[in-house]
mmCIF file of C-alpha atoms and ligand atoms in Angstrom:
data_model
loop_
_atom_site.group_PDB
_atom_site.id
_atom_site.type_symbol
_atom_site.label_atom_id
_atom_site.label_comp_id
_atom_site.label_asym_id
_atom_site.label_seq_id
_atom_site.Cartn_x
_atom_site.Cartn_y
_atom_site.Cartn_z
ATOM 1 C CA MET A 1230 -6.974 45.562 26.498
ATOM 2 C CA LEU A 1231 -10.212 44.766 24.708
ATOM 3 C CA ILE A 1232 -10.635 41.119 23.903
ATOM 4 C CA THR A 1233 -13.237 39.232 21.934
ATOM 5 C CA PRO A 1234 -13.883 36.038 23.895
ATOM 6 C CA LEU A 1235 -13.899 32.819 21.889
ATOM 7 C CA VAL A 1236 -15.549 29.732 23.338
ATOM 8 C CA PHE A 1237 -14.157 26.298 22.516
ATOM 9 C CA HIS A 1238 -13.808 22.811 23.951
ATOM 10 C CA PRO A 1239 -11.935 19.908 22.272
ATOM 11 C CA ILE A 1240 -15.045 17.757 22.715
ATOM 12 C CA TYR A 1241 -16.674 19.806 19.926
ATOM 13 C CA SER A 1242 -14.761 17.622 17.445
ATOM 14 C CA GLN A 1243 -14.797 14.428 19.506
ATOM 15 C CA LEU A 1244 -17.544 12.205 18.204
ATOM 16 C CA ASP A 1245 -17.025 8.812 16.610
ATOM 17 C CA LEU A 1246 -19.195 8.622 13.518
ATOM 18 C CA PRO A 1247 -19.721 5.918 10.922
ATOM 19 C CA VAL A 1248 -17.368 6.118 7.932
ATOM 20 C CA ARG A 1249 -18.765 8.465 5.264
ATOM 21 C CA HIS A 1250 -21.176 10.107 7.723
ATOM 22 C CA ARG A 1251 -21.789 13.500 6.190
ATOM 23 C CA PHE A 1252 -21.287 15.545 9.344
ATOM 24 C CA PRO A 1253 -17.864 17.308 9.219
ATOM 25 C CA ILE A 1254 -17.116 16.816 12.907
ATOM 26 C CA GLN A 1255 -13.423 17.763 12.523
ATOM 27 C CA LYS A 1256 -14.201 21.338 11.495
ATOM 28 C CA TYR A 1257 -14.387 22.711 15.047
ATOM 29 C CA GLN A 1258 -10.861 21.675 15.973
ATOM 30 C CA GLY A 1259 -9.816 22.834 12.504
ATOM 31 C CA ILE A 1260 -11.097 26.335 13.212
ATOM 32 C CA ARG A 1261 -9.417 26.348 16.635
ATOM 33 C CA ASP A 1262 -6.101 25.306 15.081
ATOM 34 C CA ALA A 1263 -6.361 27.815 12.240
ATOM 35 C CA LEU A 1264 -7.045 30.653 14.684
ATOM 36 C CA ALA A 1265 -4.004 29.670 16.764
ATOM 37 C CA GLN A 1266 -1.889 29.425 13.643
ATOM 38 C CA LYS A 1267 -2.960 32.931 12.646
ATOM 39 C CA GLY A 1268 -1.815 34.328 15.973
ATOM 40 C CA VAL A 1269 -4.942 34.313 18.161
ATOM 41 C CA PRO A 1270 -3.583 33.812 21.699
ATOM 42 C CA ASP A 1271 -4.756 31.024 24.002
ATOM 43 C CA SER A 1272 -5.914 33.717 26.438
ATOM 44 C CA SER A 1273 -8.786 34.588 24.043
ATOM 45 C CA PHE A 1274 -10.333 31.149 24.570
ATOM 46 C CA PHE A 1275 -12.854 30.238 27.241
ATOM 47 C CA SER A 1276 -13.810 26.663 28.016
ATOM 48 C CA PRO A 1277 -17.484 25.796 28.571
ATOM 49 C CA SER A 1278 -18.974 23.335 31.046
ATOM 50 C CA PRO A 1279 -21.720 20.906 30.082
ATOM 51 C CA LEU A 1280 -25.266 22.078 30.761
ATOM 52 C CA ASN A 1281 -26.926 20.750 33.873
ATOM 53 C CA VAL A 1282 -29.417 18.073 32.856
ATOM 54 C CA ASP A 1283 -31.916 18.949 35.625
ATOM 55 C CA ALA A 1284 -31.918 22.615 34.627
ATOM 56 C CA LEU A 1285 -32.461 21.550 31.016
ATOM 57 C CA ALA A 1286 -35.421 19.366 31.935
ATOM 58 C CA SER A 1287 -37.115 22.398 33.472
ATOM 59 C CA ILE A 1288 -37.114 24.141 30.072
ATOM 60 C CA TYR A 1289 -37.545 21.250 27.668
ATOM 61 C CA ASP A 1290 -39.770 18.209 27.858
ATOM 62 C CA PRO A 1291 -38.330 16.258 30.840
ATOM 63 C CA GLY A 1292 -39.195 12.913 29.220
ATOM 64 C CA TYR A 1293 -37.283 13.816 26.061
ATOM 65 C CA ILE A 1294 -34.236 15.020 28.017
ATOM 66 C CA GLN A 1295 -34.281 11.889 30.165
ATOM 67 C CA GLN A 1296 -34.470 9.597 27.123
ATOM 68 C CA LEU A 1297 -31.829 11.585 25.243
ATOM 69 C CA THR A 1298 -29.343 11.489 28.098
ATOM 70 C CA THR A 1299 -29.893 7.817 28.933
ATOM 71 C CA GLY A 1300 -29.936 6.503 25.380
ATOM 72 C CA THR A 1301 -33.545 5.342 25.471
ATOM 73 C CA LEU A 1302 -34.982 7.379 22.604
ATOM 74 C CA ASP A 1303 -36.586 5.090 20.059
ATOM 75 C CA PRO A 1304 -34.715 4.369 16.801
ATOM 76 C CA LYS A 1305 -37.029 6.624 14.809
ATOM 77 C CA ALA A 1306 -36.258 9.576 17.091
ATOM 78 C CA MET A 1307 -32.514 8.878 16.737
ATOM 79 C CA ARG A 1308 -32.811 8.661 12.945
ATOM 80 C CA ARG A 1309 -34.472 12.061 12.963
ATOM 81 C CA ILE A 1310 -31.472 13.424 14.901
ATOM 82 C CA GLY A 1311 -29.088 11.807 12.416
ATOM 83 C CA PHE A 1312 -26.347 10.625 14.809
ATOM 84 C CA PRO A 1313 -25.958 7.227 16.484
ATOM 85 C CA TRP A 1314 -26.491 7.502 20.251
ATOM 86 C CA SER A 1315 -23.439 7.393 22.514
ATOM 87 C CA LYS A 1316 -22.413 8.821 25.879
ATOM 88 C CA GLN A 1317 -19.936 10.904 23.943
ATOM 89 C CA LEU A 1318 -22.793 12.365 21.878
ATOM 90 C CA VAL A 1319 -24.642 13.419 25.025
ATOM 91 C CA GLU A 1320 -21.537 14.923 26.628
ATOM 92 C CA ARG A 1321 -20.676 16.774 23.440
ATOM 93 C CA THR A 1322 -24.237 18.079 23.024
ATOM 94 C CA LEU A 1323 -24.401 19.380 26.588
ATOM 95 C CA THR A 1324 -20.956 20.985 26.333
ATOM 96 C CA ALA A 1325 -21.589 22.559 22.914
ATOM 97 C CA SER A 1326 -24.874 24.093 24.104
ATOM 98 C CA GLY A 1327 -23.196 25.127 27.351
ATOM 99 C CA GLY A 1328 -20.706 26.878 25.087
ATOM 100 C CA THR A 1329 -23.391 29.015 23.461
ATOM 101 C CA VAL A 1330 -24.832 29.913 26.866
ATOM 102 C CA LEU A 1331 -21.338 30.927 28.022
ATOM 103 C CA THR A 1332 -20.915 32.914 24.791
ATOM 104 C CA ALA A 1333 -24.142 34.798 25.567
ATOM 105 C CA GLU A 1334 -22.855 35.711 29.046
ATOM 106 C CA LEU A 1335 -19.482 36.808 27.655
ATOM 107 C CA ALA A 1336 -21.158 38.888 24.942
ATOM 108 C CA LEU A 1337 -23.057 40.877 27.560
ATOM 109 C CA LYS A 1338 -19.795 41.529 29.384
ATOM 110 C CA HIS A 1339 -17.478 42.193 26.432
ATOM 111 C CA GLY A 1340 -19.851 43.445 23.716
ATOM 112 C CA LYS A 1341 -19.237 40.448 21.478
ATOM 113 C CA ALA A 1342 -18.262 36.800 21.823
ATOM 114 C CA LEU A 1343 -18.140 33.799 19.493
ATOM 115 C CA ASN A 1344 -18.705 30.103 19.985
ATOM 116 C CA LEU A 1345 -16.692 27.749 17.734
ATOM 117 C CA THR A 1346 -19.781 25.566 17.414
ATOM 118 C CA GLY A 1347 -23.506 26.129 18.006
ATOM 119 C CA GLY A 1348 -26.627 26.860 16.032
ATOM 120 C CA TYR A 1349 -28.642 23.755 16.954
ATOM 121 C CA HIS A 1350 -31.781 25.360 15.649
ATOM 122 C CA HIS A 1351 -33.685 22.215 14.600
ATOM 123 C CA ALA A 1352 -34.036 21.077 18.236
ATOM 124 C CA PHE A 1353 -37.585 21.377 19.624
ATOM 125 C CA ALA A 1354 -38.808 21.081 23.226
ATOM 126 C CA ASN A 1355 -39.624 17.389 22.883
ATOM 127 C CA PHE A 1356 -37.554 16.040 19.997
ATOM 128 C CA GLY A 1357 -34.307 16.536 18.107
ATOM 129 C CA SER A 1358 -33.842 16.793 14.359
ATOM 130 C CA GLY A 1359 -31.202 17.443 11.688
ATOM 131 C CA PHE A 1360 -28.084 16.953 13.903
ATOM 132 C CA CYS A 1361 -29.641 19.115 16.663
ATOM 133 C CA MET A 1362 -30.684 17.817 20.092
ATOM 134 C CA VAL A 1363 -30.684 20.798 22.441
ATOM 135 C CA ASN A 1364 -31.574 24.255 21.132
ATOM 136 C CA ASP A 1365 -28.615 26.328 22.283
ATOM 137 C CA LEU A 1366 -29.849 29.544 20.642
ATOM 138 C CA TYR A 1367 -33.031 29.616 22.671
ATOM 139 C CA LEU A 1368 -31.181 28.729 25.884
ATOM 140 C CA ALA A 1369 -28.686 31.518 25.230
ATOM 141 C CA ALA A 1370 -31.549 33.981 24.745
ATOM 142 C CA LEU A 1371 -33.069 32.904 28.073
ATOM 143 C CA LYS A 1372 -29.655 33.383 29.723
ATOM 144 C CA MET A 1373 -29.390 36.917 28.326
ATOM 145 C CA LEU A 1374 -32.904 37.722 29.542
ATOM 146 C CA GLN A 1375 -31.786 36.985 33.106
ATOM 147 C CA SER A 1376 -29.682 40.144 32.934
ATOM 148 C CA PRO A 1377 -31.501 43.205 34.328
ATOM 149 C CA ASN A 1378 -30.390 45.164 31.247
ATOM 150 C CA VAL A 1379 -31.961 42.791 28.729
ATOM 151 C CA ASP A 1380 -35.707 42.739 28.079
ATOM 152 C CA SER A 1381 -35.645 41.662 24.447
ATOM 153 C CA VAL A 1382 -33.331 39.376 22.458
ATOM 154 C CA LEU A 1383 -33.125 39.043 18.689
ATOM 155 C CA ILE A 1384 -32.105 35.643 17.309
ATOM 156 C CA PHE A 1385 -30.852 36.414 13.801
ATOM 157 C CA ASP A 1386 -30.418 33.114 11.988
ATOM 158 C CA CYS A 1387 -28.643 33.188 8.621
ATOM 159 C CA ASP A 1388 -27.924 29.441 8.357
ATOM 160 C CA VAL A 1389 -29.298 28.097 5.052
ATOM 161 C CA HIS A 1390 -31.802 25.911 6.918
ATOM 162 C CA GLN A 1391 -34.812 27.431 8.636
ATOM 163 C CA GLY A 1392 -34.535 27.857 12.410
ATOM 164 C CA ASP A 1393 -37.691 25.831 12.907
ATOM 165 C CA GLY A 1394 -37.033 24.602 16.443
ATOM 166 C CA THR A 1395 -36.099 28.080 17.629
ATOM 167 C CA ALA A 1396 -39.219 29.582 16.061
ATOM 168 C CA LYS A 1397 -41.437 27.028 17.761
ATOM 169 C CA LEU A 1398 -39.755 27.331 21.176
ATOM 170 C CA ALA A 1399 -40.047 31.129 21.132
ATOM 171 C CA THR A 1400 -43.642 31.238 19.831
ATOM 172 C CA ASN A 1401 -45.148 32.183 23.173
ATOM 173 C CA ASN A 1402 -42.201 34.191 24.438
ATOM 174 C CA PRO A 1403 -42.513 37.821 23.287
ATOM 175 C CA ALA A 1404 -39.082 38.629 24.746
ATOM 176 C CA VAL A 1405 -37.378 36.429 22.120
ATOM 177 C CA TYR A 1406 -37.726 37.635 18.530
ATOM 178 C CA THR A 1407 -36.822 35.063 15.892
ATOM 179 C CA VAL A 1408 -35.677 35.837 12.361
ATOM 180 C CA SER A 1409 -34.651 33.229 9.809
ATOM 181 C CA LEU A 1410 -33.149 33.668 6.330
ATOM 182 C CA HIS A 1411 -32.996 30.313 4.606
ATOM 183 C CA GLY A 1412 -33.328 28.359 1.405
ATOM 184 C CA GLU A 1413 -37.047 28.052 0.777
ATOM 185 C CA LYS A 1414 -36.718 24.635 -0.884
ATOM 186 C CA ASN A 1415 -34.440 22.963 1.630
ATOM 187 C CA PHE A 1416 -34.661 21.090 4.934
ATOM 188 C CA PRO A 1417 -36.852 21.434 6.999
ATOM 189 C CA TYR A 1418 -39.516 20.995 4.341
ATOM 190 C CA ARG A 1419 -42.269 21.744 6.847
ATOM 191 C CA LYS A 1420 -41.359 25.227 8.041
ATOM 192 C CA GLN A 1421 -42.384 26.758 11.342
ATOM 193 C CA GLN A 1422 -43.303 30.401 11.665
ATOM 194 C CA SER A 1423 -40.551 32.685 12.965
ATOM 195 C CA ASP A 1424 -41.371 36.300 13.789
ATOM 196 C CA LEU A 1425 -39.830 37.053 10.380
ATOM 197 C CA ASP A 1426 -38.971 34.522 7.685
ATOM 198 C CA PHE A 1427 -37.127 35.132 4.433
ATOM 199 C CA GLY A 1428 -37.185 32.144 2.073
ATOM 200 C CA LEU A 1429 -34.516 32.438 -0.617
ATOM 201 C CA PRO A 1430 -34.756 30.659 -3.990
ATOM 202 C CA LYS A 1431 -32.233 28.006 -5.044
ATOM 203 C CA GLY A 1432 -29.192 29.534 -6.737
ATOM 204 C CA THR A 1433 -29.406 32.851 -4.844
ATOM 205 C CA GLN A 1434 -26.209 34.850 -5.317
ATOM 206 C CA ASP A 1435 -24.447 37.504 -3.260
ATOM 207 C CA ARG A 1436 -26.378 40.588 -4.304
ATOM 208 C CA LEU A 1437 -29.900 39.364 -3.514
ATOM 209 C CA PHE A 1438 -28.596 37.583 -0.425
ATOM 210 C CA LEU A 1439 -26.882 40.639 1.050
ATOM 211 C CA GLU A 1440 -29.860 42.882 0.244
ATOM 212 C CA THR A 1441 -32.093 40.418 2.060
ATOM 213 C CA VAL A 1442 -29.742 40.208 5.051
ATOM 214 C CA GLU A 1443 -29.745 43.998 5.387
ATOM 215 C CA GLU A 1444 -33.502 44.288 4.959
ATOM 216 C CA ALA A 1445 -34.135 41.494 7.458
ATOM 217 C CA PHE A 1446 -31.791 42.968 10.026
ATOM 218 C CA GLU A 1447 -33.153 46.513 9.827
ATOM 219 C CA LEU A 1448 -36.770 45.312 9.899
ATOM 220 C CA SER A 1449 -36.144 43.162 12.938
ATOM 221 C CA ILE A 1450 -34.320 45.924 14.818
ATOM 222 C CA ARG A 1451 -37.292 48.215 14.239
ATOM 223 C CA ALA A 1452 -39.815 45.538 15.143
ATOM 224 C CA CYS A 1453 -38.305 44.226 18.368
ATOM 225 C CA GLN A 1454 -35.824 46.900 19.516
ATOM 226 C CA PRO A 1455 -33.560 44.271 21.024
ATOM 227 C CA ASP A 1456 -31.152 44.764 23.890
ATOM 228 C CA ALA A 1457 -28.919 41.931 22.631
ATOM 229 C CA VAL A 1458 -28.433 39.795 19.512
ATOM 230 C CA ILE A 1459 -27.707 36.106 18.984
ATOM 231 C CA TYR A 1460 -26.337 35.474 15.499
ATOM 232 C CA ASP A 1461 -26.241 32.120 13.692
ATOM 233 C CA ALA A 1462 -23.577 32.563 11.008
ATOM 234 C CA GLY A 1463 -24.066 29.235 9.210
ATOM 235 C CA VAL A 1464 -21.891 28.907 6.116
ATOM 236 C CA ASP A 1465 -24.032 26.292 4.404
ATOM 237 C CA VAL A 1466 -25.157 29.223 2.226
ATOM 238 C CA HIS A 1467 -21.771 28.915 0.468
ATOM 239 C CA VAL A 1468 -21.617 28.025 -3.234
ATOM 240 C CA ASN A 1469 -19.493 24.917 -2.534
ATOM 241 C CA ASP A 1470 -21.677 23.596 0.270
ATOM 242 C CA ASP A 1471 -23.048 20.081 -0.198
ATOM 243 C CA LEU A 1472 -26.443 20.838 1.351
ATOM 244 C CA GLY A 1473 -27.053 24.526 0.712
ATOM 245 C CA HIS A 1474 -28.277 25.033 -2.886
ATOM 246 C CA LEU A 1475 -27.366 28.737 -2.697
ATOM 247 C CA GLU A 1476 -24.423 30.345 -4.483
ATOM 248 C CA ILE A 1477 -22.908 32.697 -1.949
ATOM 249 C CA SER A 1478 -19.205 33.448 -2.391
ATOM 250 C CA THR A 1479 -16.636 33.526 0.418
ATOM 251 C CA GLU A 1480 -16.600 37.330 0.034
ATOM 252 C CA GLY A 1481 -20.394 37.298 0.359
ATOM 253 C CA VAL A 1482 -20.170 35.368 3.626
ATOM 254 C CA TYR A 1483 -17.645 37.904 4.922
ATOM 255 C CA ALA A 1484 -19.846 40.830 3.822
ATOM 256 C CA ARG A 1485 -22.847 39.317 5.617
ATOM 257 C CA ASP A 1486 -20.951 38.753 8.852
ATOM 258 C CA HIS A 1487 -19.255 42.146 8.687
ATOM 259 C CA PHE A 1488 -22.606 43.860 8.180
ATOM 260 C CA VAL A 1489 -24.136 42.142 11.217
ATOM 261 C CA PHE A 1490 -21.187 42.909 13.496
ATOM 262 C CA SER A 1491 -20.844 46.503 12.381
ATOM 263 C CA ARG A 1492 -24.559 47.241 12.748
ATOM 264 C CA CYS A 1493 -24.532 45.753 16.257
ATOM 265 C CA GLU A 1494 -21.550 47.930 17.084
ATOM 266 C CA ASP A 1495 -23.298 51.057 15.665
ATOM 267 C CA LEU A 1496 -26.363 50.283 17.743
ATOM 268 C CA GLY A 1497 -24.402 49.395 20.886
ATOM 269 C CA LEU A 1498 -25.899 45.900 20.920
ATOM 270 C CA PRO A 1499 -24.007 43.005 22.466
ATOM 271 C CA ILE A 1500 -23.763 40.102 20.021
ATOM 272 C CA ALA A 1501 -23.184 36.413 20.674
ATOM 273 C CA ALA A 1502 -22.305 34.566 17.461
ATOM 274 C CA VAL A 1503 -22.223 30.856 16.688
ATOM 275 C CA ILE A 1504 -20.674 29.267 13.598
ATOM 276 C CA GLY A 1505 -23.752 27.269 12.543
ATOM 277 C CA GLY A 1506 -23.875 24.783 9.687
ATOM 278 C CA GLY A 1507 -21.372 24.151 6.915
ATOM 279 C CA TYR A 1508 -21.062 20.817 5.099
ATOM 280 C CA GLN A 1509 -18.271 20.873 2.537
ATOM 281 C CA ARG A 1510 -16.380 17.595 2.730
ATOM 282 C CA ASP A 1511 -13.052 19.383 2.223
ATOM 283 C CA ILE A 1512 -12.400 20.398 5.834
ATOM 284 C CA ASP A 1513 -9.675 22.943 5.035
ATOM 285 C CA ALA A 1514 -11.930 24.689 2.527
ATOM 286 C CA LEU A 1515 -14.810 24.606 5.003
ATOM 287 C CA VAL A 1516 -12.668 26.058 7.801
ATOM 288 C CA GLU A 1517 -11.635 28.894 5.498
ATOM 289 C CA VAL A 1518 -15.289 29.844 4.962
ATOM 290 C CA HIS A 1519 -16.032 29.674 8.708
ATOM 291 C CA LEU A 1520 -13.007 31.918 9.371
ATOM 292 C CA GLN A 1521 -14.826 34.790 7.644
ATOM 293 C CA LEU A 1522 -16.897 35.215 10.811
ATOM 294 C CA PHE A 1523 -13.743 35.672 12.886
ATOM 295 C CA LYS A 1524 -12.352 38.180 10.388
ATOM 296 C CA ALA A 1525 -15.629 40.098 10.432
ATOM 297 C CA ALA A 1526 -15.617 40.155 14.247
ATOM 298 C CA GLY A 1527 -12.098 41.625 14.250
ATOM 299 C CA VAL A 1528 -10.551 38.512 15.809
ATOM 300 C CA LEU A 1529 -8.249 38.044 12.781
HETATM 301 ZN ZN1 ZN B 1637 -27.827 24.547 8.218
#
């Protein structure tokens, strides 16, 4: 039987945060529970291991990785990340990014796979930013490129925030093609240059959004002729999102995700998807928007 592997670890939602911290850490377990409740069997789920710190230090700045994992980053660097340091934070970060790497491997094997976290696209080689410490998307692309059948990977990032860290990390790597659709007037205010960038105005609604998604996808397929796709399906584009400033409906999120999955299927491209950002404070409502990705992938 064909299965769509789903990658999850309970640690995704295990992080003690200050009261009123804006990060909706419970959403990952919420998605896992909702999928189970809707009949997705336990056998669909794969459990990731944390990334190896030494292997990580060979790709990123070893000083940054050392300071991050030992809790010796300076307070300014931690403020830029936006979470208080803890051992739990490090373990969660390494496991969540390990999850996206596992998702990339499973996508090559099964055609598609989804991580119930991921999309840490504001992480650079030598610093973290905006809740991101280790850039899982870039690591997943490098993992895919180790396959003899993969010479080119497209990172298609539809989170409302620009994939600045990913763009910067991939600048000198022609095998990784980066595309970002994002709110033009939103964090990060200093944008990096992806291979293709599409800055959307505040208040963008479904029609312009979906036209842009389709245009961006087709242009990038022509430009880089990828052998595999990594998709950041952030739902902070949603009209009810606290940080997004766009006005995309739940149906619009589904249409976006469905388009990306069906085009990858048409083209015979393996796709590894991550859930990306989403910051409604109402966790049940937020989970419902994230579930659109799973519907679009045929999991529900
Ligand atoms: Zn975002």
